[in-house]
Amino acid sequence: MSDKADLSNILFSRETNNTFMQYPLDAPVLSKGFTYYWRVYGLDAIGATGTPSQIFSFQLDPGVIVATTHHDGAVTFLDVGKTPQHRIPTTVTIKIQNKGGATENNVSLIITDSGSELQKLSIPVILSGEEKMLEFLWTPAYSGSRVLKAKVTLQTTDDYPQNDAMEQIVAVAQGAGGSAIIGSLVDAEVIPGAYSKEIPIPALFQGPPPEKFTVRLSGVPSDLAAWLSCGAMWGPELLLTAADLQSKGLVLHIGAPEGTPIGQIPAALEVAYGTDLIPGRVPFRIRVVGPPTAGGDFEISPDKQELSLIPGQMPLPVVRFSVRRDDNLYPPLKLQIKDKPQNLYVNFPENRDEVEIRSSTDRVEASFFCTFDLPAGKYRCTFLAKGGGKEKEYVVTLEVKEGTAGSPATGSPSGTPTGPVTDGASIQSPVTGSTSTQPSTPYRPFIPSSPPPLPSVPEAGLPQKESLPRSSAAISTPRPPGRTYSVRVSAAPEGKPYSLTQNTYSRQTFSVEESKGEGLVLSQRETSFLNQKGSPLGETLSEALETPIQIGASSSKSWEEVLYLPPSVLARAAEDGTSSLIAVRALRGNTTSQTREDVSVEACLQISIPGASFSATLPMAWEGARVLLKASLIFESKGQTPVFRELVLQAKGGGKEGFHIPHVPSGPYELVVEKDRKILYTQPLQVKDGNAVDLDLAKGGKE
């Protein structure tokens, strides 16, 4: 016997030798108003079933009085009415009935949306046979197909639970936009002066995605370092899309500086679509606890203990340190350069001479560069690791070999940047006024010796969402000049655009033919970059000239300018697929007359970036990994000390479609595949103009 027409839910099954059967007392209690189904099987002498009878059905006579010892609460009606809309209240109607023979007290009714509880109601008294209608307002938090369910629960044991619940599949229409849903957060426990905490935030996207939405931290004191990150974006407030949230994930970072008082700090995470919070504040607590005693251990191992160097060698040779540390290591682990020979430059990423290891499993790189002033021979470079009250030294032996000056592999002994050079005709020195075919002191582009890194624990007030550090050279925004002078620029070979890529420079001769009766003093150089539509591309470079350019009244002047592409411009061009751009070089200053009028000498230069497209397919086991192309750029700063900047190009995409970069500037790179701060694969890569790179790493990285 069953309460389903297909007999899929058996209420009871019995054998009998008679041609009739009385309904057993230990079987489920039957309810009025329901249809029940039954059939009979004949058994032979050994118990095998024969052909069954047809399926019969019956209902209890409405006049039957159910025994008072039976209890049965039932949901008899559930209706949403018109089609509900996302984030718009709608009325839900529910009917419940006491189908048992006794009065029920404190009956509970729970309404859920796809398993998540919406509301819990309590009915104080419901008499035997009584039916009650209830209504409540439901504001759908999600759009799409939802399962709305109502379930009644008695204080006593329900003798017939099959009718306790009723559900309805509801299609919720999209309203003003989809929702970014943030799950509950665990308490963040931080130690003053120790490692910052990284807390993955449970997040999903529901419904058709809104164009953009904002996640922000709220209630975090300014003396704590707290920020959010999503891929390369970071800050206390992020403007995201659904694709950002789904592909890159959301992480909360919290650190406390030394001296932070012990205690608990309430905070919250908010999600906003326009000015509306969806679904509101997600509270969590920051627990600042006392520092533990020094302890824990670590292991660091370089991937090579011997390294060969050629003066000026590019790309920069690197040594990678594999790091393992205990989670309870305190004080935090730091790796620094302890000792090295003069004229050898060793740097960790972002030009640092010390790094703090913030992951229990990490890899750290150190790059090496030696000048031509370092004689050939063998040398030692010593690294010192400190953590958990312990100190350990690691030695890398260096063999410096003779190099050919000016060769593409070794650079130039003078330190002048290598690469294609466009020399103009004879030029006049801006200092002496003499004329020569080559400048006696070539201008070298100035890059600050310590670009601001992207910190592991940013201090309050740092800029948001910087995926690539900007140059620390001052970026000025001068008032519009009172007078602009035209300048003649020596043409590129064959009249073509100037060709620039990573680690290449171009020299031009700038000439002012007539100063219009005014003496000029030019003291500031600015370079900005635009795409062919005139939109800014990357950063603006600005620097004060060490020796101002002076132009006499009613006279002309020529001098040399050197142009290069900074890392942010190369990265932006690669991301946008840009192979040509416009460089605007402006030299600003004032007249020498009493009015000291602001003046500007400006030139627009057409630049082409040779390169090719890049694509890669990863093995399925590497799902969730990132694909990066890295190159070391070398510049000269004041004092002729080489400065290194890392160019990082991140490929977009993933999965079966693979990873892609529309236009990679020509030059040498290191292909790096990493996941969860672990390097899965590396490979040197040379990108040549017009030769597309297509790698299948599932087959060993072959093109």
mmCIF file of N, CA and C in Angstrom, residues 188-297:
data_model
loop_
_atom_site.group_PDB
_atom_site.id
_atom_site.type_symbol
_atom_site.label_atom_id
_atom_site.label_comp_id
_atom_site.label_asym_id
_atom_site.label_seq_id
_atom_site.Cartn_x
_atom_site.Cartn_y
_atom_site.Cartn_z
ATOM 1 N N ALA A 188 39.104 37.129 12.674
ATOM 2 C CA ALA A 188 40.488 37.263 12.228
ATOM 3 C C ALA A 188 41.371 37.500 13.444
ATOM 4 N N GLU A 189 42.272 36.571 13.689
ATOM 5 C CA GLU A 189 43.169 36.685 14.836
ATOM 6 C C GLU A 189 44.539 37.142 14.357
ATOM 7 N N VAL A 190 45.018 38.293 14.846
ATOM 8 C CA VAL A 190 46.288 38.854 14.397
ATOM 9 C C VAL A 190 47.184 39.116 15.597
ATOM 10 N N ILE A 191 48.484 39.064 15.331
ATOM 11 C CA ILE A 191 49.500 39.332 16.344
ATOM 12 C C ILE A 191 50.211 40.621 15.961
ATOM 13 N N PRO A 192 50.284 41.607 16.852
ATOM 14 C CA PRO A 192 50.966 42.859 16.505
ATOM 15 C C PRO A 192 52.403 42.608 16.046
ATOM 16 N N GLY A 193 52.749 43.167 14.895
ATOM 17 C CA GLY A 193 54.103 43.051 14.365
ATOM 18 C C GLY A 193 54.401 41.747 13.679
ATOM 19 N N ALA A 194 53.445 40.808 13.631
ATOM 20 C CA ALA A 194 53.694 39.501 13.015
ATOM 21 C C ALA A 194 53.105 39.482 11.617
ATOM 22 N N TYR A 195 52.968 38.284 11.057
ATOM 23 C CA TYR A 195 52.444 38.144 9.708
ATOM 24 C C TYR A 195 51.016 38.663 9.618
ATOM 25 N N SER A 196 50.706 39.251 8.492
ATOM 26 C CA SER A 196 49.307 39.600 8.256
ATOM 27 C C SER A 196 48.525 38.329 7.932
ATOM 28 N N LYS A 197 47.249 38.356 8.262
ATOM 29 C CA LYS A 197 46.376 37.214 8.007
ATOM 30 C C LYS A 197 45.739 37.350 6.626
ATOM 31 N N GLU A 198 45.637 36.224 5.930
ATOM 32 C CA GLU A 198 44.932 36.186 4.658
ATOM 33 C C GLU A 198 43.707 35.282 4.827
ATOM 34 N N ILE A 199 42.523 35.852 4.699
ATOM 35 C CA ILE A 199 41.285 35.128 4.947
ATOM 36 C C ILE A 199 40.475 35.093 3.656
ATOM 37 N N PRO A 200 40.369 33.930 3.010
ATOM 38 C CA PRO A 200 39.504 33.848 1.820
ATOM 39 C C PRO A 200 38.059 34.143 2.200
ATOM 40 N N ILE A 201 37.405 34.961 1.413
ATOM 41 C CA ILE A 201 36.021 35.352 1.685
ATOM 42 C C ILE A 201 35.094 34.489 0.845
ATOM 43 N N PRO A 202 34.197 33.729 1.483
ATOM 44 C CA PRO A 202 33.245 32.927 0.702
ATOM 45 C C PRO A 202 32.300 33.845 -0.057
ATOM 46 N N ALA A 203 32.335 33.775 -1.375
ATOM 47 C CA ALA A 203 31.525 34.675 -2.189
ATOM 48 C C ALA A 203 31.030 33.945 -3.419
ATOM 49 N N LEU A 204 29.858 34.294 -3.862
ATOM 50 C CA LEU A 204 29.312 33.753 -5.101
ATOM 51 C C LEU A 204 28.502 34.846 -5.768
ATOM 52 N N PHE A 205 28.164 34.605 -7.033
ATOM 53 C CA PHE A 205 27.374 35.588 -7.757
ATOM 54 C C PHE A 205 26.061 34.952 -8.152
ATOM 55 N N GLN A 206 24.977 35.629 -7.866
ATOM 56 C CA GLN A 206 23.655 35.067 -8.096
ATOM 57 C C GLN A 206 22.874 35.932 -9.076
ATOM 58 N N GLY A 207 22.307 35.296 -10.090
ATOM 59 C CA GLY A 207 21.488 36.020 -11.041
ATOM 60 C C GLY A 207 22.325 36.660 -12.129
ATOM 61 N N PRO A 208 21.678 37.270 -13.137
ATOM 62 C CA PRO A 208 22.412 37.975 -14.180
ATOM 63 C C PRO A 208 23.307 39.035 -13.554
ATOM 64 N N PRO A 209 24.564 39.101 -13.943
ATOM 65 C CA PRO A 209 25.507 39.982 -13.236
ATOM 66 C C PRO A 209 25.202 41.455 -13.455
ATOM 67 N N PRO A 210 25.287 42.264 -12.382
ATOM 68 C CA PRO A 210 25.250 43.712 -12.587
ATOM 69 C C PRO A 210 26.537 44.123 -13.283
ATOM 70 N N GLU A 211 26.518 45.288 -13.881
ATOM 71 C CA GLU A 211 27.717 45.726 -14.605
ATOM 72 C C GLU A 211 28.914 45.801 -13.666
ATOM 73 N N LYS A 212 28.712 46.435 -12.512
ATOM 74 C CA LYS A 212 29.788 46.548 -11.522
ATOM 75 C C LYS A 212 29.159 46.596 -10.135
ATOM 76 N N PHE A 213 29.938 46.216 -9.139
ATOM 77 C CA PHE A 213 29.489 46.360 -7.763
ATOM 78 C C PHE A 213 30.720 46.602 -6.900
ATOM 79 N N THR A 214 30.482 47.060 -5.695
ATOM 80 C CA THR A 214 31.571 47.478 -4.815
ATOM 81 C C THR A 214 31.566 46.640 -3.550
ATOM 82 N N VAL A 215 32.752 46.196 -3.137
ATOM 83 C CA VAL A 215 32.921 45.589 -1.815
ATOM 84 C C VAL A 215 33.824 46.519 -1.016
ATOM 85 N N ARG A 216 33.488 46.715 0.248
ATOM 86 C CA ARG A 216 34.272 47.651 1.055
ATOM 87 C C ARG A 216 34.351 47.164 2.497
ATOM 88 N N LEU A 217 35.427 47.532 3.148
ATOM 89 C CA LEU A 217 35.591 47.273 4.573
ATOM 90 C C LEU A 217 34.973 48.421 5.360
ATOM 91 N N SER A 218 34.394 48.086 6.491
ATOM 92 C CA SER A 218 33.747 49.094 7.319
ATOM 93 C C SER A 218 34.101 48.853 8.779
ATOM 94 N N GLY A 219 34.376 49.929 9.485
ATOM 95 C CA GLY A 219 34.601 49.840 10.920
ATOM 96 C C GLY A 219 35.996 49.424 11.328
ATOM 97 N N VAL A 220 36.946 49.328 10.382
ATOM 98 C CA VAL A 220 38.307 48.928 10.723
ATOM 99 C C VAL A 220 39.092 50.171 11.139
ATOM 100 N N PRO A 221 39.689 50.206 12.327
ATOM 101 C CA PRO A 221 40.453 51.387 12.754
ATOM 102 C C PRO A 221 41.603 51.689 11.793
ATOM 103 N N SER A 222 41.938 52.966 11.678
ATOM 104 C CA SER A 222 42.972 53.391 10.728
ATOM 105 C C SER A 222 44.367 52.901 11.113
ATOM 106 N N ASP A 223 44.582 52.555 12.390
ATOM 107 C CA ASP A 223 45.918 52.109 12.783
ATOM 108 C C ASP A 223 46.154 50.629 12.467
ATOM 109 N N LEU A 224 45.120 49.922 11.980
ATOM 110 C CA LEU A 224 45.298 48.544 11.528
ATOM 111 C C LEU A 224 45.483 48.531 10.013
ATOM 112 N N ALA A 225 46.283 47.595 9.534
ATOM 113 C CA ALA A 225 46.462 47.420 8.090
ATOM 114 C C ALA A 225 45.463 46.371 7.623
ATOM 115 N N ALA A 226 44.386 46.809 7.005
ATOM 116 C CA ALA A 226 43.354 45.889 6.531
ATOM 117 C C ALA A 226 42.979 46.276 5.112
ATOM 118 N N TRP A 227 42.938 45.303 4.238
ATOM 119 C CA TRP A 227 42.572 45.581 2.856
ATOM 120 C C TRP A 227 42.033 44.316 2.199
ATOM 121 N N LEU A 228 41.401 44.501 1.064
ATOM 122 C CA LEU A 228 40.854 43.411 0.265
ATOM 123 C C LEU A 228 41.691 43.249 -0.988
ATOM 124 N N SER A 229 41.737 42.037 -1.505
ATOM 125 C CA SER A 229 42.438 41.819 -2.770
ATOM 126 C C SER A 229 41.608 40.884 -3.645
ATOM 127 N N CYS A 230 41.665 41.164 -4.937
ATOM 128 C CA CYS A 230 41.021 40.326 -5.945
ATOM 129 C C CYS A 230 41.967 40.304 -7.136
ATOM 130 N N GLY A 231 42.772 39.235 -7.229
ATOM 131 C CA GLY A 231 43.810 39.210 -8.247
ATOM 132 C C GLY A 231 44.843 40.283 -7.953
ATOM 133 N N ALA A 232 45.128 41.156 -8.938
ATOM 134 C CA ALA A 232 46.121 42.210 -8.761
ATOM 135 C C ALA A 232 45.528 43.467 -8.137
ATOM 136 N N MET A 233 44.206 43.522 -7.949
ATOM 137 C CA MET A 233 43.579 44.699 -7.350
ATOM 138 C C MET A 233 43.572 44.562 -5.833
ATOM 139 N N TRP A 234 43.801 45.679 -5.154
ATOM 140 C CA TRP A 234 43.783 45.633 -3.701
ATOM 141 C C TRP A 234 43.416 47.004 -3.163
ATOM 142 N N GLY A 235 42.902 47.028 -1.936
ATOM 143 C CA GLY A 235 42.523 48.264 -1.275
ATOM 144 C C GLY A 235 41.378 48.006 -0.322
ATOM 145 N N PRO A 236 41.019 48.999 0.508
ATOM 146 C CA PRO A 236 39.898 48.823 1.439
ATOM 147 C C PRO A 236 38.546 48.817 0.732
ATOM 148 N N GLU A 237 38.514 49.234 -0.532
ATOM 149 C CA GLU A 237 37.274 49.216 -1.309
ATOM 150 C C GLU A 237 37.625 48.845 -2.746
ATOM 151 N N LEU A 238 36.917 47.861 -3.305
ATOM 152 C CA LEU A 238 37.191 47.393 -4.654
ATOM 153 C C LEU A 238 35.936 47.489 -5.504
ATOM 154 N N LEU A 239 36.113 47.962 -6.726
ATOM 155 C CA LEU A 239 35.041 47.974 -7.713
ATOM 156 C C LEU A 239 35.248 46.759 -8.609
ATOM 157 N N LEU A 240 34.316 45.797 -8.551
ATOM 158 C CA LEU A 240 34.504 44.502 -9.191
ATOM 159 C C LEU A 240 33.383 44.213 -10.178
ATOM 160 N N THR A 241 33.628 43.195 -10.986
ATOM 161 C CA THR A 241 32.591 42.611 -11.826
ATOM 162 C C THR A 241 32.401 41.163 -11.398
ATOM 163 N N ALA A 242 31.370 40.539 -11.923
ATOM 164 C CA ALA A 242 31.130 39.136 -11.590
ATOM 165 C C ALA A 242 32.295 38.269 -12.041
ATOM 166 N N ALA A 243 32.891 38.602 -13.190
ATOM 167 C CA ALA A 243 34.025 37.815 -13.687
ATOM 168 C C ALA A 243 35.206 37.912 -12.735
ATOM 169 N N ASP A 244 35.457 39.111 -12.178
ATOM 170 C CA ASP A 244 36.536 39.261 -11.196
ATOM 171 C C ASP A 244 36.304 38.333 -10.009
ATOM 172 N N LEU A 245 35.083 38.367 -9.487
ATOM 173 C CA LEU A 245 34.770 37.602 -8.285
ATOM 174 C C LEU A 245 34.878 36.105 -8.536
ATOM 175 N N GLN A 246 34.420 35.653 -9.695
ATOM 176 C CA GLN A 246 34.384 34.222 -9.967
ATOM 177 C C GLN A 246 35.750 33.671 -10.328
ATOM 178 N N SER A 247 36.572 34.440 -11.073
ATOM 179 C CA SER A 247 37.844 33.908 -11.561
ATOM 180 C C SER A 247 39.004 34.144 -10.610
ATOM 181 N N LYS A 248 38.973 35.235 -9.854
ATOM 182 C CA LYS A 248 40.136 35.595 -9.035
ATOM 183 C C LYS A 248 39.899 35.407 -7.545
ATOM 184 N N GLY A 249 38.633 35.362 -7.129
ATOM 185 C CA GLY A 249 38.360 35.200 -5.712
ATOM 186 C C GLY A 249 38.582 36.490 -4.940
ATOM 187 N N LEU A 250 38.127 36.502 -3.712
ATOM 188 C CA LEU A 250 38.212 37.670 -2.847
ATOM 189 C C LEU A 250 38.890 37.266 -1.545
ATOM 190 N N VAL A 251 39.889 38.054 -1.124
ATOM 191 C CA VAL A 251 40.673 37.724 0.073
ATOM 192 C C VAL A 251 40.727 38.956 0.969
ATOM 193 N N LEU A 252 40.558 38.734 2.274
ATOM 194 C CA LEU A 252 40.690 39.778 3.281
ATOM 195 C C LEU A 252 42.063 39.651 3.932
ATOM 196 N N HIS A 253 42.810 40.762 3.965
ATOM 197 C CA HIS A 253 44.143 40.792 4.582
ATOM 198 C C HIS A 253 44.084 41.718 5.795
ATOM 199 N N ILE A 254 44.595 41.254 6.921
ATOM 200 C CA ILE A 254 44.590 42.067 8.135
ATOM 201 C C ILE A 254 45.933 41.908 8.839
ATOM 202 N N GLY A 255 46.544 43.032 9.188
ATOM 203 C CA GLY A 255 47.786 43.041 9.949
ATOM 204 C C GLY A 255 47.721 44.125 11.010
ATOM 205 N N ALA A 256 48.422 43.909 12.119
ATOM 206 C CA ALA A 256 48.445 44.881 13.210
ATOM 207 C C ALA A 256 49.882 45.301 13.472
ATOM 208 N N PRO A 257 50.175 46.613 13.477
ATOM 209 C CA PRO A 257 51.542 47.050 13.781
ATOM 210 C C PRO A 257 51.893 46.801 15.235
ATOM 211 N N GLU A 258 53.170 46.827 15.525
ATOM 212 C CA GLU A 258 53.610 46.644 16.913
ATOM 213 C C GLU A 258 53.015 47.740 17.791
ATOM 214 N N GLY A 259 52.625 47.365 18.992
ATOM 215 C CA GLY A 259 52.033 48.322 19.917
ATOM 216 C C GLY A 259 50.526 48.386 19.873
ATOM 217 N N THR A 260 49.889 47.625 18.966
ATOM 218 C CA THR A 260 48.428 47.617 18.912
ATOM 219 C C THR A 260 47.876 46.981 20.191
ATOM 220 N N PRO A 261 46.929 47.632 20.867
ATOM 221 C CA PRO A 261 46.402 47.070 22.118
ATOM 222 C C PRO A 261 45.708 45.724 21.878
ATOM 223 N N ILE A 262 45.802 44.864 22.891
ATOM 224 C CA ILE A 262 45.135 43.575 22.839
ATOM 225 C C ILE A 262 43.634 43.782 23.010
ATOM 226 N N GLY A 263 42.829 43.025 22.256
ATOM 227 C CA GLY A 263 41.385 43.127 22.407
ATOM 228 C C GLY A 263 40.653 42.713 21.147
ATOM 229 N N GLN A 264 39.342 42.945 21.137
ATOM 230 C CA GLN A 264 38.495 42.591 20.007
ATOM 231 C C GLN A 264 37.939 43.855 19.365
ATOM 232 N N ILE A 265 37.925 43.870 18.044
ATOM 233 C CA ILE A 265 37.471 45.038 17.302
ATOM 234 C C ILE A 265 36.359 44.594 16.355
ATOM 235 N N PRO A 266 35.151 45.125 16.480
ATOM 236 C CA PRO A 266 34.081 44.761 15.532
ATOM 237 C C PRO A 266 34.292 45.463 14.193
ATOM 238 N N ALA A 267 34.053 44.751 13.110
ATOM 239 C CA ALA A 267 34.180 45.315 11.767
ATOM 240 C C ALA A 267 33.119 44.664 10.886
ATOM 241 N N ALA A 268 33.097 45.050 9.635
ATOM 242 C CA ALA A 268 32.096 44.497 8.722
ATOM 243 C C ALA A 268 32.586 44.619 7.292
ATOM 244 N N LEU A 269 32.011 43.782 6.452
ATOM 245 C CA LEU A 269 32.238 43.839 5.013
ATOM 246 C C LEU A 269 30.906 44.178 4.355
ATOM 247 N N GLU A 270 30.932 45.134 3.428
ATOM 248 C CA GLU A 270 29.710 45.554 2.770
ATOM 249 C C GLU A 270 29.817 45.322 1.275
ATOM 250 N N VAL A 271 28.685 45.020 0.665
ATOM 251 C CA VAL A 271 28.605 44.867 -0.781
ATOM 252 C C VAL A 271 27.561 45.845 -1.277
ATOM 253 N N ALA A 272 27.913 46.685 -2.229
ATOM 254 C CA ALA A 272 27.006 47.717 -2.704
ATOM 255 C C ALA A 272 26.849 47.642 -4.206
ATOM 256 N N TYR A 273 25.600 47.763 -4.635
ATOM 257 C CA TYR A 273 25.287 47.892 -6.056
ATOM 258 C C TYR A 273 24.657 49.262 -6.213
ATOM 259 N N GLY A 274 25.406 50.205 -6.773
ATOM 260 C CA GLY A 274 24.962 51.594 -6.749
ATOM 261 C C GLY A 274 25.028 52.091 -5.318
ATOM 262 N N THR A 275 23.912 52.565 -4.806
ATOM 263 C CA THR A 275 23.859 53.025 -3.409
ATOM 264 C C THR A 275 23.153 52.027 -2.514
ATOM 265 N N ASP A 276 22.770 50.883 -3.068
ATOM 266 C CA ASP A 276 21.989 49.894 -2.311
ATOM 267 C C ASP A 276 22.904 48.791 -1.807
ATOM 268 N N LEU A 277 22.800 48.460 -0.527
ATOM 269 C CA LEU A 277 23.608 47.387 0.026
ATOM 270 C C LEU A 277 22.959 46.048 -0.277
ATOM 271 N N ILE A 278 23.766 45.100 -0.742
ATOM 272 C CA ILE A 278 23.246 43.775 -1.082
ATOM 273 C C ILE A 278 24.134 42.734 -0.404
ATOM 274 N N PRO A 279 23.705 41.987 0.551
ATOM 275 C CA PRO A 279 22.431 42.114 1.257
ATOM 276 C C PRO A 279 22.555 42.982 2.485
ATOM 277 N N GLY A 280 23.696 43.631 2.672
ATOM 278 C CA GLY A 280 23.914 44.447 3.851
ATOM 279 C C GLY A 280 25.286 44.155 4.431
ATOM 280 N N ARG A 281 25.447 44.443 5.683
ATOM 281 C CA ARG A 281 26.732 44.261 6.348
ATOM 282 C C ARG A 281 26.942 42.796 6.740
ATOM 283 N N VAL A 282 28.135 42.308 6.498
ATOM 284 C CA VAL A 282 28.524 40.981 6.959
ATOM 285 C C VAL A 282 29.518 41.212 8.101
ATOM 286 N N PRO A 283 29.098 41.066 9.347
ATOM 287 C CA PRO A 283 29.974 41.415 10.473
ATOM 288 C C PRO A 283 31.039 40.349 10.721
ATOM 289 N N PHE A 284 32.153 40.784 11.259
ATOM 290 C CA PHE A 284 33.188 39.871 11.751
ATOM 291 C C PHE A 284 33.983 40.610 12.826
ATOM 292 N N ARG A 285 34.815 39.886 13.539
ATOM 293 C CA ARG A 285 35.607 40.479 14.610
ATOM 294 C C ARG A 285 37.099 40.312 14.324
ATOM 295 N N ILE A 286 37.851 41.362 14.645
ATOM 296 C CA ILE A 286 39.312 41.298 14.579
ATOM 297 C C ILE A 286 39.815 41.118 16.005
ATOM 298 N N ARG A 287 40.449 40.001 16.256
ATOM 299 C CA ARG A 287 40.961 39.705 17.598
ATOM 300 C C ARG A 287 42.463 39.940 17.609
ATOM 301 N N VAL A 288 42.887 40.970 18.344
ATOM 302 C CA VAL A 288 44.308 41.270 18.493
ATOM 303 C C VAL A 288 44.802 40.542 19.731
ATOM 304 N N VAL A 289 45.724 39.599 19.543
ATOM 305 C CA VAL A 289 46.201 38.763 20.647
ATOM 306 C C VAL A 289 47.675 39.052 20.903
ATOM 307 N N GLY A 290 48.132 38.651 22.075
ATOM 308 C CA GLY A 290 49.511 38.886 22.457
ATOM 309 C C GLY A 290 50.481 38.040 21.648
ATOM 310 N N PRO A 291 51.713 38.532 21.469
ATOM 311 C CA PRO A 291 52.699 37.775 20.681
ATOM 312 C C PRO A 291 53.129 36.509 21.401
ATOM 313 N N PRO A 292 53.341 35.435 20.660
ATOM 314 C CA PRO A 292 53.836 34.208 21.279
ATOM 315 C C PRO A 292 55.334 34.325 21.548
ATOM 316 N N THR A 293 55.862 33.360 22.235
ATOM 317 C CA THR A 293 57.310 33.317 22.430
ATOM 318 C C THR A 293 57.970 32.899 21.123
ATOM 319 N N ALA A 294 59.238 33.280 21.001
ATOM 320 C CA ALA A 294 59.979 32.927 19.788
ATOM 321 C C ALA A 294 60.011 31.412 19.632
ATOM 322 N N GLY A 295 59.742 30.952 18.418
ATOM 323 C CA GLY A 295 59.740 29.513 18.185
ATOM 324 C C GLY A 295 59.427 29.182 16.753
ATOM 325 N N GLY A 296 59.393 27.902 16.466
ATOM 326 C CA GLY A 296 59.175 27.445 15.104
ATOM 327 C C GLY A 296 60.491 27.331 14.352
ATOM 328 N N ASP A 297 60.458 26.708 13.214
ATOM 329 C CA ASP A 297 61.675 26.510 12.431
ATOM 330 C C ASP A 297 61.369 26.725 10.948
#
